[in-house]
Coordinates of C-alpha atoms and ligand atoms in Angstrom, one line a residue:
X1 CA 2.9 -32.8 -11.1
X2 CA 0.5 -30.7 -13.0
X3 CA 1.7 -27.1 -12.5
X4 CA -1.3 -25.1 -11.3
X5 CA -1.2 -21.9 -13.4
X6 CA -2.1 -19.1 -10.9
X7 CA -4.4 -16.8 -12.8
X8 CA -2.9 -13.3 -12.4
X9 CA -5.3 -10.6 -11.5
X10 CA -2.7 -7.8 -11.8
X11 CA -2.7 -5.9 -15.1
X12 CA 0.8 -5.8 -16.8
X13 CA 1.6 -2.3 -15.5
X14 CA 5.3 -3.1 -15.0
X15 CA 5.8 -4.2 -18.6
X16 CA 3.9 -1.2 -20.0
X17 CA 5.6 1.4 -17.8
X18 CA 9.0 0.0 -18.5
X19 CA 8.4 0.1 -22.2
X20 CA 7.4 3.8 -21.9
X21 CA 10.5 4.4 -19.8
X22 CA 12.7 2.9 -22.6
X23 CA 11.0 5.4 -25.0
X24 CA 12.0 8.4 -23.0
X25 CA 15.1 9.6 -21.3
X26 CA 15.7 7.0 -18.6
X27 CA 15.9 9.7 -15.9
X28 CA 12.6 11.3 -16.9
X29 CA 9.8 10.4 -14.6
X30 CA 6.4 11.9 -14.0
X31 CA 7.1 13.3 -10.5
X32 CA 10.6 14.8 -10.7
X33 CA 10.8 15.2 -7.0
X34 CA 7.6 17.3 -7.2
X35 CA 6.4 15.3 -4.2
X36 CA 9.2 16.4 -1.9
X37 CA 7.3 18.7 0.4
X38 CA 3.6 18.1 -0.2
X39 CA 1.6 19.2 2.8
X40 CA -1.2 16.9 4.1
X41 CA -4.4 19.0 4.6
X42 CA -8.0 18.5 5.5
X43 CA -10.4 19.7 2.7
X44 CA -13.1 22.1 3.8
X45 CA -15.4 19.8 5.9
X46 CA -19.1 20.7 5.6
X47 CA -21.8 19.0 7.6
X48 CA -24.9 18.6 5.4
X49 CA -27.2 17.9 8.4
X50 CA -27.5 21.7 8.7
X51 CA -29.0 21.9 5.2
X52 CA -32.2 20.2 6.5
X53 CA -32.1 22.3 9.8
X54 CA -35.4 24.1 10.7
X55 CA -33.1 26.9 11.6
X56 CA -33.0 28.8 8.3
X57 CA -29.8 30.5 9.4
X58 CA -28.0 27.2 9.8
X59 CA -29.2 26.1 6.4
X60 CA -28.1 29.4 4.8
X61 CA -24.7 29.2 6.4
X62 CA -24.2 25.6 5.2
X63 CA -25.1 26.6 1.6
X64 CA -22.7 29.5 1.9
X65 CA -19.9 27.1 3.0
X66 CA -20.6 24.9 -0.1
X67 CA -20.5 27.9 -2.4
X68 CA -17.3 29.2 -0.8
X69 CA -15.5 25.9 -1.1
X70 CA -16.6 25.4 -4.7
X71 CA -15.4 28.9 -5.6
X72 CA -12.1 28.7 -3.7
X73 CA -10.9 25.1 -3.6
X74 CA -13.1 23.5 -6.2
X75 CA -13.0 20.6 -3.7
X76 CA -14.7 20.0 -0.3
X77 CA -15.8 17.0 1.8
X78 CA -19.2 16.4 3.3
X79 CA -20.5 14.7 6.4
X80 CA -24.1 13.3 6.8
X81 CA -24.2 12.7 3.1
X82 CA -26.8 10.0 3.3
X83 CA -24.6 7.0 2.4
X84 CA -24.1 4.7 5.4
X85 CA -20.7 3.4 6.5
X86 CA -22.2 -0.1 6.1
X87 CA -22.9 0.5 2.4
X88 CA -19.5 2.0 1.9
X89 CA -17.9 -1.0 3.5
X90 CA -20.0 -3.4 1.4
X91 CA -18.9 -1.6 -1.8
X92 CA -15.2 -1.9 -0.7
X93 CA -15.6 -5.7 -0.2
X94 CA -17.3 -6.1 -3.6
X95 CA -14.7 -3.9 -5.2
X96 CA -11.8 -6.0 -3.8
X97 CA -13.5 -9.2 -5.1
X98 CA -14.1 -7.7 -8.5
X99 CA -10.5 -6.5 -9.0
X100 CA -9.2 -9.9 -7.8
X101 CA -10.7 -11.5 -11.0
X102 CA -8.0 -12.8 -13.3
X103 CA -6.7 -10.0 -15.5
X104 CA -7.8 -11.9 -18.7
X105 CA -11.3 -12.1 -17.3
X106 CA -11.4 -8.4 -16.5
X107 CA -10.3 -7.6 -20.0
X108 CA -12.3 -10.0 -22.0
X109 CA -15.3 -11.3 -20.1
X110 CA -17.3 -8.1 -20.7
X111 CA -18.0 -7.9 -16.9
X112 CA -19.7 -4.6 -15.9
X113 CA -20.5 -3.6 -19.4
X114 CA -17.0 -4.3 -20.6
X115 CA -16.0 -1.1 -18.9
X116 CA -12.5 -2.3 -17.7
X117 CA -9.5 0.0 -18.3
X118 CA -5.9 -0.2 -16.9
X119 CA -2.8 2.0 -17.2
X120 CA -3.5 4.8 -19.6
X121 CA -4.1 3.4 -23.1
X122 CA -3.1 6.6 -24.8
X123 CA 0.1 7.2 -22.9
X124 CA 3.1 7.8 -25.1
X125 CA 5.5 8.7 -22.3
X126 CA 6.1 7.5 -18.7
X127 CA 4.7 10.8 -17.4
X128 CA 1.3 10.1 -18.9
X129 CA 1.1 6.6 -17.4
X130 CA -1.5 5.8 -14.6
X131 CA -0.6 3.0 -12.2
X132 CA -4.2 2.0 -11.8
X133 CA -7.1 0.0 -13.2
X134 CA -10.8 0.9 -13.3
X135 CA -14.3 0.0 -14.3
X136 CA -16.1 3.1 -15.7
X137 CA -19.7 2.1 -15.7
X138 CA -22.7 4.0 -17.1
X139 CA -25.4 4.0 -14.5
X140 CA -28.0 2.6 -16.8
X141 CA -25.8 -0.5 -17.3
X142 CA -25.8 -1.1 -13.6
X143 CA -29.5 -2.0 -13.5
X144 CA -29.5 -3.4 -17.1
X145 CA -30.6 -7.0 -16.8
X146 CA -28.2 -8.2 -19.5
X147 CA -25.2 -6.4 -18.0
X148 CA -22.7 -9.2 -17.3
X149 CA -22.0 -9.3 -13.6
X150 CA -20.9 -13.0 -13.7
X151 CA -20.8 -14.1 -10.1
X152 CA -21.2 -10.5 -8.9
X153 CA -25.0 -10.3 -8.6
X154 CA -24.5 -8.9 -5.1
X155 CA -22.4 -6.1 -6.7
X156 CA -25.3 -5.1 -8.9
X157 CA -27.6 -4.5 -5.9
X158 CA -25.0 -2.6 -4.0
X159 CA -24.0 -0.4 -7.0
X160 CA -27.7 0.4 -7.7
X161 CA -28.1 1.6 -4.1
X162 CA -24.9 3.6 -4.3
X163 CA -25.8 5.2 -7.6
X164 CA -29.2 6.3 -6.3
X165 CA -27.7 7.8 -3.1
X166 CA -24.8 9.5 -5.1
X167 CA -27.3 10.9 -7.7
X168 CA -29.5 12.4 -5.0
X169 CA -26.4 13.9 -3.2
X170 CA -25.0 15.4 -6.4
X171 CA -28.4 16.9 -7.3
X172 CA -28.7 18.5 -3.8
X173 CA -25.3 20.1 -4.1
X174 CA -25.8 21.2 -7.8
X175 CA -29.1 22.9 -6.8
X176 CA -27.4 24.9 -4.1
X177 CA -24.5 26.0 -6.4
X178 CA -26.9 26.9 -9.2
X179 CA -29.4 28.8 -6.9
X180 CA -26.4 30.8 -5.5
X181 CA -26.0 32.2 -9.0
X182 CA -29.6 33.1 -9.2
X183 CA -30.7 30.1 -11.3
X184 CA -34.2 29.3 -10.1
X185 CA -35.0 26.1 -11.9
X186 CA -34.7 23.1 -9.6
X187 CA -33.3 20.8 -12.2
X188 CA -29.9 22.1 -13.0
X189 CA -28.0 20.6 -14.7
X190 CA -30.6 19.5 -17.3
X191 CA -30.3 16.1 -19.2
X192 CA -28.3 14.4 -16.4
X193 CA -29.8 11.0 -15.7
X194 CA -28.9 7.3 -15.4
X195 CA -28.2 7.2 -19.2
X196 CA -25.6 9.9 -19.0
X197 CA -23.9 9.6 -15.5
X198 CA -21.2 7.1 -14.5
X199 CA -19.8 5.2 -11.6
X200 CA -16.1 4.6 -11.7
X201 CA -14.4 2.0 -9.5
X202 CA -10.6 2.6 -9.1
X203 CA -7.9 0.3 -7.8
X204 CA -4.3 1.4 -7.4
X205 CA -1.9 -1.5 -7.1
X206 CA 1.3 -1.1 -5.1
X207 CA 3.9 0.5 -7.4
X208 CA 7.6 -0.4 -7.4
X209 CA 8.2 2.9 -9.3
X210 CA 6.6 5.1 -6.7
X211 CA 8.2 8.1 -5.0
X212 CA 10.3 8.4 -2.8
X213 CA 12.0 5.1 -3.6
X214 CA 13.0 6.4 -7.0
X215 CA 12.9 10.1 -6.2
X216 CA 10.2 10.5 -8.8
X217 CA 7.9 7.9 -10.2
X218 CA 4.7 6.7 -11.7
X219 CA 1.4 8.4 -10.9
X220 CA -1.5 6.3 -9.6
X221 CA -3.7 8.6 -11.8
X222 CA -2.1 11.4 -13.7
X223 CA -3.1 15.0 -13.1
X224 CA -6.4 15.9 -14.6
X225 CA -9.7 17.8 -14.2
X226 CA -12.9 15.9 -14.3
X227 CA -14.9 16.1 -17.6
X228 CA -18.3 16.4 -15.9
X229 CA -20.5 18.9 -13.8
X230 CA -19.7 17.4 -10.4
X231 CA -17.9 14.4 -9.0
X232 CA -18.6 12.6 -5.7
X233 CA -15.6 10.6 -4.6
X234 CA -14.9 8.1 -1.9
X235 CA -11.2 7.3 -1.1
X236 CA -10.1 4.6 1.3
X237 CA -7.8 5.3 4.2
X238 CA -4.6 4.7 2.3
X239 CA -4.3 8.3 1.1
X240 CA -2.6 9.5 -2.1
X241 CA -5.1 11.9 -3.6
X242 CA -3.5 15.3 -4.2
X243 CA -5.3 18.5 -5.2
X244 CA -3.8 21.7 -6.7
X245 CA -4.2 24.7 -4.3
X246 CA -2.5 28.1 -4.9
X247 CA -0.3 26.5 -7.5
X248 CA 1.0 23.8 -5.1
X249 CA 0.0 20.2 -4.7
X250 CA -1.6 19.3 -1.3
X251 CA -2.3 15.8 -0.1
X252 CA -5.9 15.2 0.9
X253 CA -6.1 13.6 4.4
X254 CA -8.6 10.7 4.2
X255 CA -11.7 11.0 6.4
X256 CA -13.6 7.7 6.7
X257 CA -16.9 9.5 7.4
X258 CA -16.8 12.0 4.6
X259 CA -17.4 11.9 0.8
X260 CA -15.3 14.3 -1.4
X261 CA -17.1 16.6 -3.8
X262 CA -15.3 18.3 -6.7
X263 CA -16.5 20.7 -9.4
X264 CA -16.0 19.4 -13.0
X265 CA -15.1 21.3 -16.2
X266 CA -18.8 21.7 -17.2
X267 CA -19.8 23.5 -14.0
X268 CA -16.8 25.8 -14.2
X269 CA -17.9 26.8 -17.8
X270 CA -21.6 27.1 -16.8
X271 CA -20.6 29.3 -13.8
X272 CA -18.3 31.5 -15.9
X273 CA -15.4 30.4 -13.7
X274 CA -17.1 31.2 -10.4
X275 CA -16.8 27.6 -9.5
X276 CA -13.4 25.9 -10.1
X277 CA -12.6 22.6 -11.8
X278 CA -9.3 21.8 -10.2
X279 CA -6.4 19.6 -11.2
X280 CA -6.0 16.5 -9.0
X281 CA -4.0 13.3 -9.2
X282 CA -3.2 10.2 -7.2
X283 CA 0.3 9.4 -6.0
X284 CA 1.1 5.7 -6.3
X285 CA 1.9 3.9 -3.1
X286 CA 5.0 1.6 -2.9
X287 CA 3.4 -0.9 -0.5
X288 CA -0.3 -0.7 -0.2
X289 CA -3.1 -1.1 -2.8
X290 CA -5.6 1.7 -2.7
X291 CA -9.3 1.7 -3.7
X292 CA -11.6 4.6 -4.5
X293 CA -14.9 5.1 -6.4
X294 CA -16.4 8.1 -8.0
X295 CA -19.8 9.2 -9.3
X296 CA -19.7 11.5 -12.3
X297 CA -22.7 13.9 -12.9
X298 CA -22.7 14.2 -16.7
X299 CA -25.2 15.4 -19.3
X300 CA -26.1 13.8 -22.6
X301 CA -23.5 14.3 -25.3
X302 CA -26.1 16.4 -27.2
X303 CA -26.6 18.8 -24.3
X304 CA -25.3 22.3 -24.7
X305 CA -23.4 23.4 -21.6
X306 CA -24.3 27.1 -21.8
X307 CA -23.8 29.6 -19.1
X308 CA -25.9 30.9 -16.1
X309 CA -25.6 34.4 -17.5
X310 CA -24.4 36.2 -20.6
X311 CA -21.9 37.3 -21.7
X312 CA -20.3 33.9 -21.2
X313 CA -16.5 33.5 -21.2
X314 CA -16.9 30.3 -23.1
X315 CA -18.4 29.8 -26.5
X316 CA -21.5 27.5 -26.5
X317 CA -20.5 23.8 -26.8
X318 CA -22.1 20.4 -26.3
X319 CA -20.7 17.8 -24.0
X320 CA -20.1 15.6 -27.0
X321 CA -17.9 18.4 -28.6
X322 CA -16.1 18.7 -25.3
X323 CA -15.4 14.9 -25.1
X324 CA -14.3 14.8 -28.7
X325 CA -11.9 17.7 -28.2
X326 CA -10.4 15.9 -25.0
X327 CA -9.9 12.7 -26.9
X328 CA -8.5 14.5 -29.9
X329 CA -6.0 16.4 -27.8
X330 CA -5.0 13.3 -25.8
X331 CA -4.3 11.6 -29.1
X332 CA -2.5 14.4 -30.8
X333 CA -0.6 16.1 -27.9
X334 CA -0.7 13.3 -25.3
X335 CA -2.8 15.2 -22.8
X336 CA -6.3 16.6 -22.1
X337 CA -6.5 20.4 -22.6
X338 CA -10.2 20.8 -21.8
X339 CA -11.8 24.2 -21.1
X340 CA -9.2 26.5 -22.5
X341 CA -10.2 25.1 -26.0
X342 CA -13.6 26.6 -25.5
X343 CA -12.8 30.1 -24.3
X344 CA -14.4 32.9 -26.3
X345 CA -11.6 34.7 -28.1
X346 CA -11.4 38.4 -27.5
X347 CA -12.9 39.3 -30.9
X348 CA -15.9 37.0 -30.3
X349 CA -16.3 38.4 -26.8
X350 CA -16.3 41.9 -28.2
X351 CA -19.0 41.0 -30.8
X352 CA -21.1 39.3 -28.2
X353 CA -20.9 42.3 -26.0
X354 CA -22.1 44.5 -28.9
X355 CA -25.0 42.2 -29.8
X356 CA -26.1 42.0 -26.1
X357 CA -26.4 45.8 -25.7
Ligands
LIG401 C1 -12.5 12.1 -14.6 C2 -11.8 11.5 -15.5 C3 -11.3 12.1 -16.7 C4 -10.3 11.0 -17.2 C5 -11.0 9.7 -16.8 C6 -11.3 10.1 -15.3 O1 -12.3 9.3 -14.8 C7 -10.1 9.9 -14.5 C8 -8.8 10.1 -15.4 C9 -9.0 11.1 -16.4 C10 -8.0 11.0 -17.5 C11 -6.7 11.6 -17.2 C12 -5.7 11.5 -18.3 C13 -6.4 11.7 -19.7 O2 -6.5 13.0 -20.0 C14 -7.7 11.0 -19.8 C15 -8.4 11.1 -21.2 C16 -7.6 9.6 -19.2 O3 -7.4 8.6 -19.9 O4 -7.7 9.6 -17.9 C17 -8.6 11.6 -18.7 C18 -10.0 11.1 -18.7 C19 -11.1 11.9 -19.4 O5 -10.9 13.2 -19.5 O6 -12.0 11.3 -20.0
AKG402 O1 -8.9 7.9 -6.7 C1 -9.0 9.1 -6.4 O2 -8.8 9.5 -5.2 C2 -9.3 10.1 -7.5 C3 -9.9 9.4 -8.7 C4 -10.3 10.5 -9.8 O3 -9.8 11.6 -9.8 C5 -11.2 10.1 -10.9 O4 -11.6 8.9 -10.9 O5 -11.5 11.0 -11.7
FE2_403 FE1 -10.8 12.9 -11.2

């Protein structure tokens, strides 16, 4: 009887991870029992309905909560964000269908602007491996007629709606954070539009190398800070997102009605470290697959990040220079360094201070 070859949708994560384990000391694993006593917490929960309140005091207090969380946690979650549960559930259904495509098709069909990524292509050790797959799609490609959606035309419509709603939410929050620092223009950050921003769809397959089965194990997504101004993130109810708080990992309790907002590297630089771009990661789950999606508020590569006030702790750099430095560091030392590469050194700071007076 003709054997029906079941097309595999799973990326070859096991093979890749095992190959990396062979390279390294067999006992080395990314989470050397780091995960033992991670506390589950609720991120600061901010109800955005107060922002539109006629009561100016409510609106002011809501803005104050956003500023406080962005300065202290670098992460918070918002209610009444303008994206309906119905739309969020539609995205989840489409996302499941999309990731169920045969792996070969995800890699080679060019679907969603050929934006498919899995594992961590630059990983040279097990600790840099990410047990996940993703589509990282520029917003402009979502509405681009010749963007290959294959049988996913419904996905295009849903992603366009999502992108619009996420863009508006990100702009509202960026405005509040910028105004708090005395920035009066209403279009901060400049040069962020559908040509420069991204939607990222993540799937985290069940992982046989996950903690605590092995007392350490693969990361769903390795620890990183986001290379953007601001990220709006939706995680499903499986859990696994962890955020660094006071030098300890805390696990973020899922809240089905909330969206998570986190400050990116560029906003930390622009705000002279007032707002924090905080390390976060995803712990792989042994039994359940997990889905999330994220909107990244990014400027054009030619845009200078600058600072809201001088003297800035960071030398002036463009987003393109930042991305290049990230990729160069990942290639040369196996991990992203990010902002520390752009700190003004003391001599430069001294000179800038002299020039400014
Ligand atoms: C926000 C992001 C930065 C990142 C891609 C991502 O969407 C999520 C994973 C991040 C990460 C972590 C490990 C590596 O440093 C990196 C280059 C990667 O492959 O995944 C970064 C990505 C980045 O900075 O572009
Ligand atoms: O899946 C998550 O919860 C986090 C994803 C993330 O950090 C990212 O895509 O940058
Ligand atoms: Fe992230």
